Short mmCIF file of the C-alpha atoms (twelve columns), coordinates in Angstrom:
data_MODEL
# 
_entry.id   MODEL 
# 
loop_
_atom_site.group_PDB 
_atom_site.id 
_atom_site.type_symbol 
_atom_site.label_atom_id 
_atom_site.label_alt_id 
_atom_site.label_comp_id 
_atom_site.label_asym_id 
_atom_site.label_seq_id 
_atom_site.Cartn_x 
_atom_site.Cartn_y 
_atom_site.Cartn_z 
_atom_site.pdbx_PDB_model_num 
ATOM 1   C CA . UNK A 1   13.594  -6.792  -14.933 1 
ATOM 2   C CA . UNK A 2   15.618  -5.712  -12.287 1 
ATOM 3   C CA . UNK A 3   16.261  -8.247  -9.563  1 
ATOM 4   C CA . UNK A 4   14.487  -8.351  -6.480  1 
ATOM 5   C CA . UNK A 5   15.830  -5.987  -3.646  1 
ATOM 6   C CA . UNK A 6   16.609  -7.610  0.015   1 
ATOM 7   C CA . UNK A 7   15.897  -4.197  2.349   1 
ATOM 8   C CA . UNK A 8   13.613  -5.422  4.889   1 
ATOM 9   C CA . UNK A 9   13.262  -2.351  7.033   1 
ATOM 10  C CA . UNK A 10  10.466  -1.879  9.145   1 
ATOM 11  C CA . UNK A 11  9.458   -6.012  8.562   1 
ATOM 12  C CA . UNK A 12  9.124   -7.142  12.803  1 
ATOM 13  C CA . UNK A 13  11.322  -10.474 12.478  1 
ATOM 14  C CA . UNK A 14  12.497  -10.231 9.049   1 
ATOM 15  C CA . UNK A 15  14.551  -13.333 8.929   1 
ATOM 16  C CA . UNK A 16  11.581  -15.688 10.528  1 
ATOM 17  C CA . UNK A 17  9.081   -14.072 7.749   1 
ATOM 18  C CA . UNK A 18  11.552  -14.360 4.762   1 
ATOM 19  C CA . UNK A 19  11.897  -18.654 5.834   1 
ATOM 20  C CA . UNK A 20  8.236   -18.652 6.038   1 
ATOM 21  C CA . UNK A 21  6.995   -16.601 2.789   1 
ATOM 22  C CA . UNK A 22  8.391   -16.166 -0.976  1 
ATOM 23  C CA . UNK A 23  8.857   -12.593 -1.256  1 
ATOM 24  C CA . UNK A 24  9.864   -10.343 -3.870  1 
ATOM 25  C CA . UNK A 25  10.414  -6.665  -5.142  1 
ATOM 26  C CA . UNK A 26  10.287  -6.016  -8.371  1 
ATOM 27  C CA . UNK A 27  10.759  -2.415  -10.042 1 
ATOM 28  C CA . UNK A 28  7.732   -1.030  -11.966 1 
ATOM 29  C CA . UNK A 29  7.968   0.221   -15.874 1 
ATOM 30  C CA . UNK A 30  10.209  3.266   -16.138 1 
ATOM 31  C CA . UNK A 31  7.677   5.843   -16.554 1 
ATOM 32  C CA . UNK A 32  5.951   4.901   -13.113 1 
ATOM 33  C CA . UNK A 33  9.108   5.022   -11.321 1 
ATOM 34  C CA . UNK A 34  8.568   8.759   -10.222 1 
ATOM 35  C CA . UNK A 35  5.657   7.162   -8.733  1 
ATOM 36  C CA . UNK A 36  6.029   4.208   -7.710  1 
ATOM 37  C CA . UNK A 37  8.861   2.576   -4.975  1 
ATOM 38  C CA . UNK A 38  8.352   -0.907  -6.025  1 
ATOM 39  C CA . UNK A 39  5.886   -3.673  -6.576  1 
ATOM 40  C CA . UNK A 40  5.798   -6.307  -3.527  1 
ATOM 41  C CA . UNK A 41  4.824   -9.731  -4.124  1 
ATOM 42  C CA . UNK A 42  4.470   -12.643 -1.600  1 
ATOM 43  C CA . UNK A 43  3.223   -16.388 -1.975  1 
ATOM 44  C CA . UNK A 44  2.992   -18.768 0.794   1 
ATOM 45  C CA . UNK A 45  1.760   -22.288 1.509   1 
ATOM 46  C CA . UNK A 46  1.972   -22.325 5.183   1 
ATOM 47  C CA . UNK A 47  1.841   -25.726 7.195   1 
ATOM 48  C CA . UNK A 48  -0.155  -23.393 10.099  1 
ATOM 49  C CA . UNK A 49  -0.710  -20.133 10.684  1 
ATOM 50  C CA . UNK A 50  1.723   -17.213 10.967  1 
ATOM 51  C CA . UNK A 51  1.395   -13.156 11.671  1 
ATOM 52  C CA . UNK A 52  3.092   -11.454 10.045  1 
ATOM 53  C CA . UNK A 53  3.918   -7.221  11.576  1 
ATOM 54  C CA . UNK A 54  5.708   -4.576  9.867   1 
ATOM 55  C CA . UNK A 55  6.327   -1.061  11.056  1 
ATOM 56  C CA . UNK A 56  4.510   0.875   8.267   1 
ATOM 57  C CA . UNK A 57  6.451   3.478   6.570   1 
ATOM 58  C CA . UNK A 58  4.882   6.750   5.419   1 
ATOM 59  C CA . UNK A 59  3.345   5.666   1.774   1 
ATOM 60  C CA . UNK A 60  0.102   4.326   0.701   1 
ATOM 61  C CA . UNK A 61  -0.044  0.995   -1.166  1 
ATOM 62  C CA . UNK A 62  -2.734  -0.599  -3.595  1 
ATOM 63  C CA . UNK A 63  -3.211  -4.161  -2.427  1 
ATOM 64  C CA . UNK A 64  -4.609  -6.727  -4.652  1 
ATOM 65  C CA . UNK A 65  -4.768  -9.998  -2.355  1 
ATOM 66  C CA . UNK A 66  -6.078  -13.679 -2.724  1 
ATOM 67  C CA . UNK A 67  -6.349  -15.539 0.539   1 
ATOM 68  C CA . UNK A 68  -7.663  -19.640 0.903   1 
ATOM 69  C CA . UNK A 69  -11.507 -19.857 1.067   1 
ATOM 70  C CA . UNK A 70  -12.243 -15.517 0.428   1 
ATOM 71  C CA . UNK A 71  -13.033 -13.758 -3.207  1 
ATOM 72  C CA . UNK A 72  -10.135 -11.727 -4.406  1 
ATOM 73  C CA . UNK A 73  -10.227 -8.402  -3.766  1 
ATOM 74  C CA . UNK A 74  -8.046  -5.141  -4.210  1 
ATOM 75  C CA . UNK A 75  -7.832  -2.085  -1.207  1 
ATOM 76  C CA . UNK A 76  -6.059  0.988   -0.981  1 
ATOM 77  C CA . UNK A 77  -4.453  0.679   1.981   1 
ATOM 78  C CA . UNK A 78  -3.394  4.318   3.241   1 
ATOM 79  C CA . UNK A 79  -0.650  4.694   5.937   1 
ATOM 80  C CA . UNK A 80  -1.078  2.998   9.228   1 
ATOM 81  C CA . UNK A 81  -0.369  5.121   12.810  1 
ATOM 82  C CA . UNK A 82  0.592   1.326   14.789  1 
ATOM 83  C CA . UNK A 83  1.892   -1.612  13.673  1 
ATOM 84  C CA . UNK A 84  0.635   -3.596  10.377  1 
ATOM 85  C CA . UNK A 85  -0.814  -7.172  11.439  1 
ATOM 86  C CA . UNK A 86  -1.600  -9.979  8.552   1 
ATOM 87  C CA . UNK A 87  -2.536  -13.576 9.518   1 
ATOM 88  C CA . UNK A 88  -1.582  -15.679 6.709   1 
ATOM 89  C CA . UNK A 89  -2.606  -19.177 6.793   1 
ATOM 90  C CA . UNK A 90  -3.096  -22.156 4.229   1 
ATOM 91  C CA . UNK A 91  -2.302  -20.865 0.728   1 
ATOM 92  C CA . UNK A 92  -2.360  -17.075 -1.004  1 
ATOM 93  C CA . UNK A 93  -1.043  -14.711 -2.837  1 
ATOM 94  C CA . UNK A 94  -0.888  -10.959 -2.710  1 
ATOM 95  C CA . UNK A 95  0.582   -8.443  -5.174  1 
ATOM 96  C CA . UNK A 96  0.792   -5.070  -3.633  1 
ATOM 97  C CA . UNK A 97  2.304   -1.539  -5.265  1 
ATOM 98  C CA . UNK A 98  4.480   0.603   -2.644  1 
ATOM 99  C CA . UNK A 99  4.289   4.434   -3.743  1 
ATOM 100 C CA . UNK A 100 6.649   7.105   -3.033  1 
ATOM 101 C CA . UNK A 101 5.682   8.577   0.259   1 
ATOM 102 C CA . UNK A 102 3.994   11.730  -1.642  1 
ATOM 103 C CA . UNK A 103 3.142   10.120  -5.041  1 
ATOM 104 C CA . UNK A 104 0.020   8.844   -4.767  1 
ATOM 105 C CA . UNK A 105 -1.608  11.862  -4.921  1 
ATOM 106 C CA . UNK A 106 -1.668  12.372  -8.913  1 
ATOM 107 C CA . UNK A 107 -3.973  8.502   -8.819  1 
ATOM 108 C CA . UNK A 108 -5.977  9.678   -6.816  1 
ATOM 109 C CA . UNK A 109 -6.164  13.908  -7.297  1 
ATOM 110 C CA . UNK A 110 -9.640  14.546  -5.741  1 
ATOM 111 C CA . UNK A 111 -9.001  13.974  -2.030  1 
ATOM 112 C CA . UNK A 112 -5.963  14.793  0.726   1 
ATOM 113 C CA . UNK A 113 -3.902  11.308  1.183   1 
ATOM 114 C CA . UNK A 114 -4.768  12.486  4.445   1 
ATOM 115 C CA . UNK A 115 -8.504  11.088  3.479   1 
ATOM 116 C CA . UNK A 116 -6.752  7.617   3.178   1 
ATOM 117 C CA . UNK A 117 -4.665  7.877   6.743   1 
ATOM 118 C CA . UNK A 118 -5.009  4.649   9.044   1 
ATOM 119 C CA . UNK A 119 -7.695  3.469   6.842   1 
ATOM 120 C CA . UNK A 120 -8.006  -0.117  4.049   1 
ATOM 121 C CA . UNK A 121 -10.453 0.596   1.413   1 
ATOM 122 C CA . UNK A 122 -11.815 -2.182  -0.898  1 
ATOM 123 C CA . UNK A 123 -11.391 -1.001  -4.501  1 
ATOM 124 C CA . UNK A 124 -14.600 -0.812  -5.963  1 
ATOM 125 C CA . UNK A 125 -15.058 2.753   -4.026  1 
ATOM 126 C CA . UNK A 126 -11.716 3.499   -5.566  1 
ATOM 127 C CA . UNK A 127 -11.090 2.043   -8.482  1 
ATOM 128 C CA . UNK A 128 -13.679 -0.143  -9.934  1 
ATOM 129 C CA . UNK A 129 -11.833 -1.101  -13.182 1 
ATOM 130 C CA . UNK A 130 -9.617  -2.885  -11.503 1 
ATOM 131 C CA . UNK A 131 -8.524  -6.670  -12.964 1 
ATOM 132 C CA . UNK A 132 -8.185  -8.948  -10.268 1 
ATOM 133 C CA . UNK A 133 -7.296  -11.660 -12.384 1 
ATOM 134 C CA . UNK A 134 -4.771  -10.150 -14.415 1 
ATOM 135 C CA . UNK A 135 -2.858  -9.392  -11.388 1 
ATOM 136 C CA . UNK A 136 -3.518  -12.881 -9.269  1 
ATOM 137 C CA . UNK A 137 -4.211  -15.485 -11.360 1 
ATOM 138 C CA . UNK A 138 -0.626  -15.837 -13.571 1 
ATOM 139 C CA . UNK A 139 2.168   -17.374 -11.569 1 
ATOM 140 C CA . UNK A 140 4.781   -16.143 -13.995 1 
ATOM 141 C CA . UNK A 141 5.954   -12.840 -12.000 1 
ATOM 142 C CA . UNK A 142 6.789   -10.900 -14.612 1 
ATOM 143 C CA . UNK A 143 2.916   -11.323 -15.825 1 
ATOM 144 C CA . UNK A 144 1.849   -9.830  -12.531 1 
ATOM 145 C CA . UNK A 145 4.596   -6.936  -12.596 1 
ATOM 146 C CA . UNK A 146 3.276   -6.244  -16.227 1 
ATOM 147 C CA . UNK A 147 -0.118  -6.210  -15.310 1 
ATOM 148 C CA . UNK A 148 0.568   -4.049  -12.513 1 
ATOM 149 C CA . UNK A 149 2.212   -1.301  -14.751 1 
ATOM 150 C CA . UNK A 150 -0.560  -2.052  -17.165 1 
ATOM 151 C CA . UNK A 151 -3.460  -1.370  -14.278 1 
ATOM 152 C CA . UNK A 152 -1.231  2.236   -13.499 1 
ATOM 153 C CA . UNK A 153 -0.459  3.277   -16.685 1 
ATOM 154 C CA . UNK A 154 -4.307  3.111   -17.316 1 
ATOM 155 C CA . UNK A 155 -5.505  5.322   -14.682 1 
ATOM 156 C CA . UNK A 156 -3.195  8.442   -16.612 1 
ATOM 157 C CA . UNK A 157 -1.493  10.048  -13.673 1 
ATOM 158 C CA . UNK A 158 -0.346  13.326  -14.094 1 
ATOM 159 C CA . UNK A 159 2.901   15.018  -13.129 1 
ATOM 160 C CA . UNK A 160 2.677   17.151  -10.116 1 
ATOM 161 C CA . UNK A 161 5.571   19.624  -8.736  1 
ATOM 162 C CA . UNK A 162 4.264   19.525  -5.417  1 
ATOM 163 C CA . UNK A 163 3.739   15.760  -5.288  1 
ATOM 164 C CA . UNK A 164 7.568   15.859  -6.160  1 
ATOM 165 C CA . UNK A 165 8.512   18.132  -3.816  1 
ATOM 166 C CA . UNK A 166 6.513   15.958  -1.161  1 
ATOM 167 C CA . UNK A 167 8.169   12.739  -1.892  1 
ATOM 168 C CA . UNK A 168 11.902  15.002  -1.757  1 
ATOM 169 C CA . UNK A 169 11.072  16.210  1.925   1 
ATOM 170 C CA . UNK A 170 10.590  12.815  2.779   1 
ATOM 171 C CA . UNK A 171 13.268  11.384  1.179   1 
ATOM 172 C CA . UNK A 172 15.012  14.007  2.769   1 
ATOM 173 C CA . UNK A 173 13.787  13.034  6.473   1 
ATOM 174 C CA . UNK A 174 14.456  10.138  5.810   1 
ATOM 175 C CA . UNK A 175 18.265  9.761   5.009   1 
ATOM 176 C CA . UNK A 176 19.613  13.019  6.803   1 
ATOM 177 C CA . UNK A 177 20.653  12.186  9.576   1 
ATOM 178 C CA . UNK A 178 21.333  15.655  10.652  1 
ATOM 179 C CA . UNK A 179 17.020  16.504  10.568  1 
ATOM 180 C CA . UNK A 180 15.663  15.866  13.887  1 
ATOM 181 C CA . UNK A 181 12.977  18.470  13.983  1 
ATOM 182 C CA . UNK A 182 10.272  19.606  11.754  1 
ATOM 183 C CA . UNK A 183 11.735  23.184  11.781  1 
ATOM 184 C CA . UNK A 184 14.765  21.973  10.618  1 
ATOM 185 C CA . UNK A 185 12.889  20.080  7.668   1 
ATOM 186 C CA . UNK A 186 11.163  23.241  6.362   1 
ATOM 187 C CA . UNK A 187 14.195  25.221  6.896   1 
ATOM 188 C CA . UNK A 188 16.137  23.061  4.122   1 
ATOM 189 C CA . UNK A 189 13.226  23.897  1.732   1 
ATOM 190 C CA . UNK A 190 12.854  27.764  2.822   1 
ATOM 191 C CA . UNK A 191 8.926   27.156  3.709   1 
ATOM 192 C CA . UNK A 192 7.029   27.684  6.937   1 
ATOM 193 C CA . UNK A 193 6.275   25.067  9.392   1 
ATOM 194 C CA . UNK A 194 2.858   25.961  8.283   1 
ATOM 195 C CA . UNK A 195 2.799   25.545  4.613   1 
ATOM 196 C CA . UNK A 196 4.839   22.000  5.053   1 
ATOM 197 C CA . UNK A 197 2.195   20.920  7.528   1 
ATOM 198 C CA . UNK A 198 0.166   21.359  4.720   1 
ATOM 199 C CA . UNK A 199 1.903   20.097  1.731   1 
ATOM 200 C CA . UNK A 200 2.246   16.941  4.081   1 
ATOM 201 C CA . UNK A 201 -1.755  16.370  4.778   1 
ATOM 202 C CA . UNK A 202 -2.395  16.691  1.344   1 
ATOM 203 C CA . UNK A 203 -0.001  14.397  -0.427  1 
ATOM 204 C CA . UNK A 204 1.532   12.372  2.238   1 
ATOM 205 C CA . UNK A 205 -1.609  11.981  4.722   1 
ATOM 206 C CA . UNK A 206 0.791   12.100  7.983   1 
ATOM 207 C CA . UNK A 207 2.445   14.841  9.611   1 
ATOM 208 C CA . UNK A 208 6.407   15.817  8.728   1 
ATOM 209 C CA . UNK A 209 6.896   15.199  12.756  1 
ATOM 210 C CA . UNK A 210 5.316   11.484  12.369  1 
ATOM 211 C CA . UNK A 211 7.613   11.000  9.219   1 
ATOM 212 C CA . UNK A 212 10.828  11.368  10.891  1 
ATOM 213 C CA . UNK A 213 10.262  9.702   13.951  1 
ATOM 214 C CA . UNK A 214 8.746   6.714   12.095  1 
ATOM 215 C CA . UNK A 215 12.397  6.664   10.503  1 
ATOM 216 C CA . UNK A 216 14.219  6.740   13.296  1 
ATOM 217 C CA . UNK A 217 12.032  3.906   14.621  1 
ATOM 218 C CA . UNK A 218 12.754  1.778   11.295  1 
ATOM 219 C CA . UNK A 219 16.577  2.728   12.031  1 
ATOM 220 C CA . UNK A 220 16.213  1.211   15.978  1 
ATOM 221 C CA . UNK A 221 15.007  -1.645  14.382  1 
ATOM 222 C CA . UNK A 222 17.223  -2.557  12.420  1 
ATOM 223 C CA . UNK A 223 19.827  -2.630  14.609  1 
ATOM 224 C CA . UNK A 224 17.771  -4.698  16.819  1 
ATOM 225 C CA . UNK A 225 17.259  -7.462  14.277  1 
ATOM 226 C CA . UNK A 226 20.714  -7.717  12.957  1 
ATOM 227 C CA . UNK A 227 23.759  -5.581  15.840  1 
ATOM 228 C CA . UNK A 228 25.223  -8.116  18.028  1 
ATOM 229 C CA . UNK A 229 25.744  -5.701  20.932  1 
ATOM 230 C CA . UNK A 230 23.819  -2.423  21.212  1 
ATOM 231 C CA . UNK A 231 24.747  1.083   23.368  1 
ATOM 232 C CA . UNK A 232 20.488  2.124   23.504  1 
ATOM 233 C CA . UNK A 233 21.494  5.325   25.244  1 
ATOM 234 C CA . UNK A 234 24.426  6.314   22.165  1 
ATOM 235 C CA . UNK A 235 21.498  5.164   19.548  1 
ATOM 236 C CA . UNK A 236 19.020  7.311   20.519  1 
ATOM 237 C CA . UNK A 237 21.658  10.411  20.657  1 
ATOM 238 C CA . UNK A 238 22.385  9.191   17.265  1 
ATOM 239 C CA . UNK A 239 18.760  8.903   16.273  1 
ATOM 240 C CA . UNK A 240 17.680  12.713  17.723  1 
ATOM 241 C CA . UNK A 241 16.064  11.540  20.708  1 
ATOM 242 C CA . UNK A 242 17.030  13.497  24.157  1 
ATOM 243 C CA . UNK A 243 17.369  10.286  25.834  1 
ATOM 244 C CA . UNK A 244 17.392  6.576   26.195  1 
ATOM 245 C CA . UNK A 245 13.995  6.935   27.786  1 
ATOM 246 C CA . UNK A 246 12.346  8.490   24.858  1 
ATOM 247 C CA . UNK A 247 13.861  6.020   22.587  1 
ATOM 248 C CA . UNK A 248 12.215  3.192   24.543  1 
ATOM 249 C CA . UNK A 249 8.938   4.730   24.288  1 
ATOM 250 C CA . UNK A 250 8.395   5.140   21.058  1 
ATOM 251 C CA . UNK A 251 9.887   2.036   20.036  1 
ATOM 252 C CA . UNK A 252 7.436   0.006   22.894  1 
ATOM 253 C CA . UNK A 253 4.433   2.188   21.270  1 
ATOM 254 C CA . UNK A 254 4.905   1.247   17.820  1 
ATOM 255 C CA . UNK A 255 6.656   -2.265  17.618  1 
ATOM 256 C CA . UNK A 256 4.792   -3.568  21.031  1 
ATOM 257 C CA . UNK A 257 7.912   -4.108  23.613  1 
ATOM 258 C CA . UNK A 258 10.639  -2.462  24.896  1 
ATOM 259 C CA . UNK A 259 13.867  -2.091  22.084  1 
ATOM 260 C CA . UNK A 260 16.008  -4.321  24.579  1 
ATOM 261 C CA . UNK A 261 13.303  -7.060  25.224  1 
ATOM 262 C CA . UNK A 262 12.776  -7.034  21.046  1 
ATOM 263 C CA . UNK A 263 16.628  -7.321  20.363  1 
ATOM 264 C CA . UNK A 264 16.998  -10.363 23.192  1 
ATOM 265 C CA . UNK A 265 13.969  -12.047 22.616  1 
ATOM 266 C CA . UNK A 266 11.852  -10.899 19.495  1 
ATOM 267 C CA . UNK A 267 8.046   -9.930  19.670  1 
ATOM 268 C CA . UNK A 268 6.042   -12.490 21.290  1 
# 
């Protein structure tokens, strides 16, 4: 098994969550790879309570979470517009699969991921078959990562080409740094603005315009968690914004405060 990655982008006070929770991310079987981003698992035993936030990135996840004193229970979570909040208190344990922004689709062919977009869906709607135990109950992690291959193997996706070239636009958005506009994005692929609107609503479930911002925002945050010293105004030229101001305004709207307030004091 490979060994657990340590990128913590889009996590709001990464260090203070990492001291407070045992997380992990292991890879999935080969085969699900295409599909799948990684498995994330966390355990805690928390003296008193703690929220966790993270700035969601543009991919749905399958959730199968155990809190003190509630049932079990497994949700499709689909991707969140604001900012992810989870109280964790006492003891629990959640197991959760990250898919490729664009590769959920072939799990789940009969709706738009659009359908799924800002929503949390218990499982039984979804997928009733599901083994809660299988997943929650071993605390040997390579029994849970098994049993999550073994719970996606089962459900048979099927390759789709456009599913791939979804989750390659993204990817694209995502690391070139030269994209700052959604023209620009379909240009690289020869398609209309149109027809990637559309390839977008039906297999990532948020707009290519929301996908590259949201980026940009992960990028700003990083470099307010870890930079010493930070030049907002050259940032957001690097980022694609026009200005400082509309740098600060998405950042407040999504993490909650202002990037300079976040860098000096974290989110209170």
């Amino acid at each position: 098994m490979a060994a657990p990655r340590r990128d913590t982008r889009g996590i709001v006070g990464a260090a203070d969550f990492l001291a407070r929770v045992d997380f992990r991310r292991p890879d999935a079987a080969a085969p699900l790879r295409r599909y799948v981003e990684h498995y994330w698992l966390i355990d805690w035993d928390l003296p008193e309570p703690y929220v966790s936030h993270v700035v969601p990135h543009p991919a749905v996840h399958i959730v199968f979470q155990c809190f003190e004193g509630q049932e079990p229970f497994v949700e499709v979570a689909g991707v969140q517009h604001g900012l992810f909040v989870q109280k964790l208190e006492g003891r629990g344990r959640v197991c959760g699969i990250k898919f490729r922004p664009g590769a959920f689709r072939p799990f789940a062919p009969q709706a738009p991921v659009s359908r799924w977009t800002g929503r949390r869906v218990h499982s039984p709607e979804v997928f009733p078959d599901a083994d809660l135990a299988a997943v929650l109950a071993p605390e040997d992690e390579a029994a849970r990562v098994a049993a999550l291959d073994a719970f996606l193997l089962a459900l048979g996706p099927r390759p789709d080409p456009q599913a791939d070239l979804a989750a390659a636009l993204v990817e694209r958005a995502r690391t070139d740094r030269g994209i700052r506009r959604v023209t620009e994005l379909a240009r690289t692929e020869g398609m209309s603005v149109r027809l990637l609107q559309r390839l977008f609503a039906g297999y990532v479930g948020v707009g290519p315009k929301w996908v590259i911002l949201r980026y940009r925002i992960h990028e700003a945050l990083e470099h307010a968690e870890t930079a010493d010293r930070i030049d907002w105004a050259t940032l957001a030229a690097d980022l694609g914004y026009a200005d400082q101001a509309h740098l600060v305004r998405d950042f407040t709207a999504t993490v909650g405060v202002p990037p300079a307030a976040y860098a000096a004091h974290g989110l209170h």
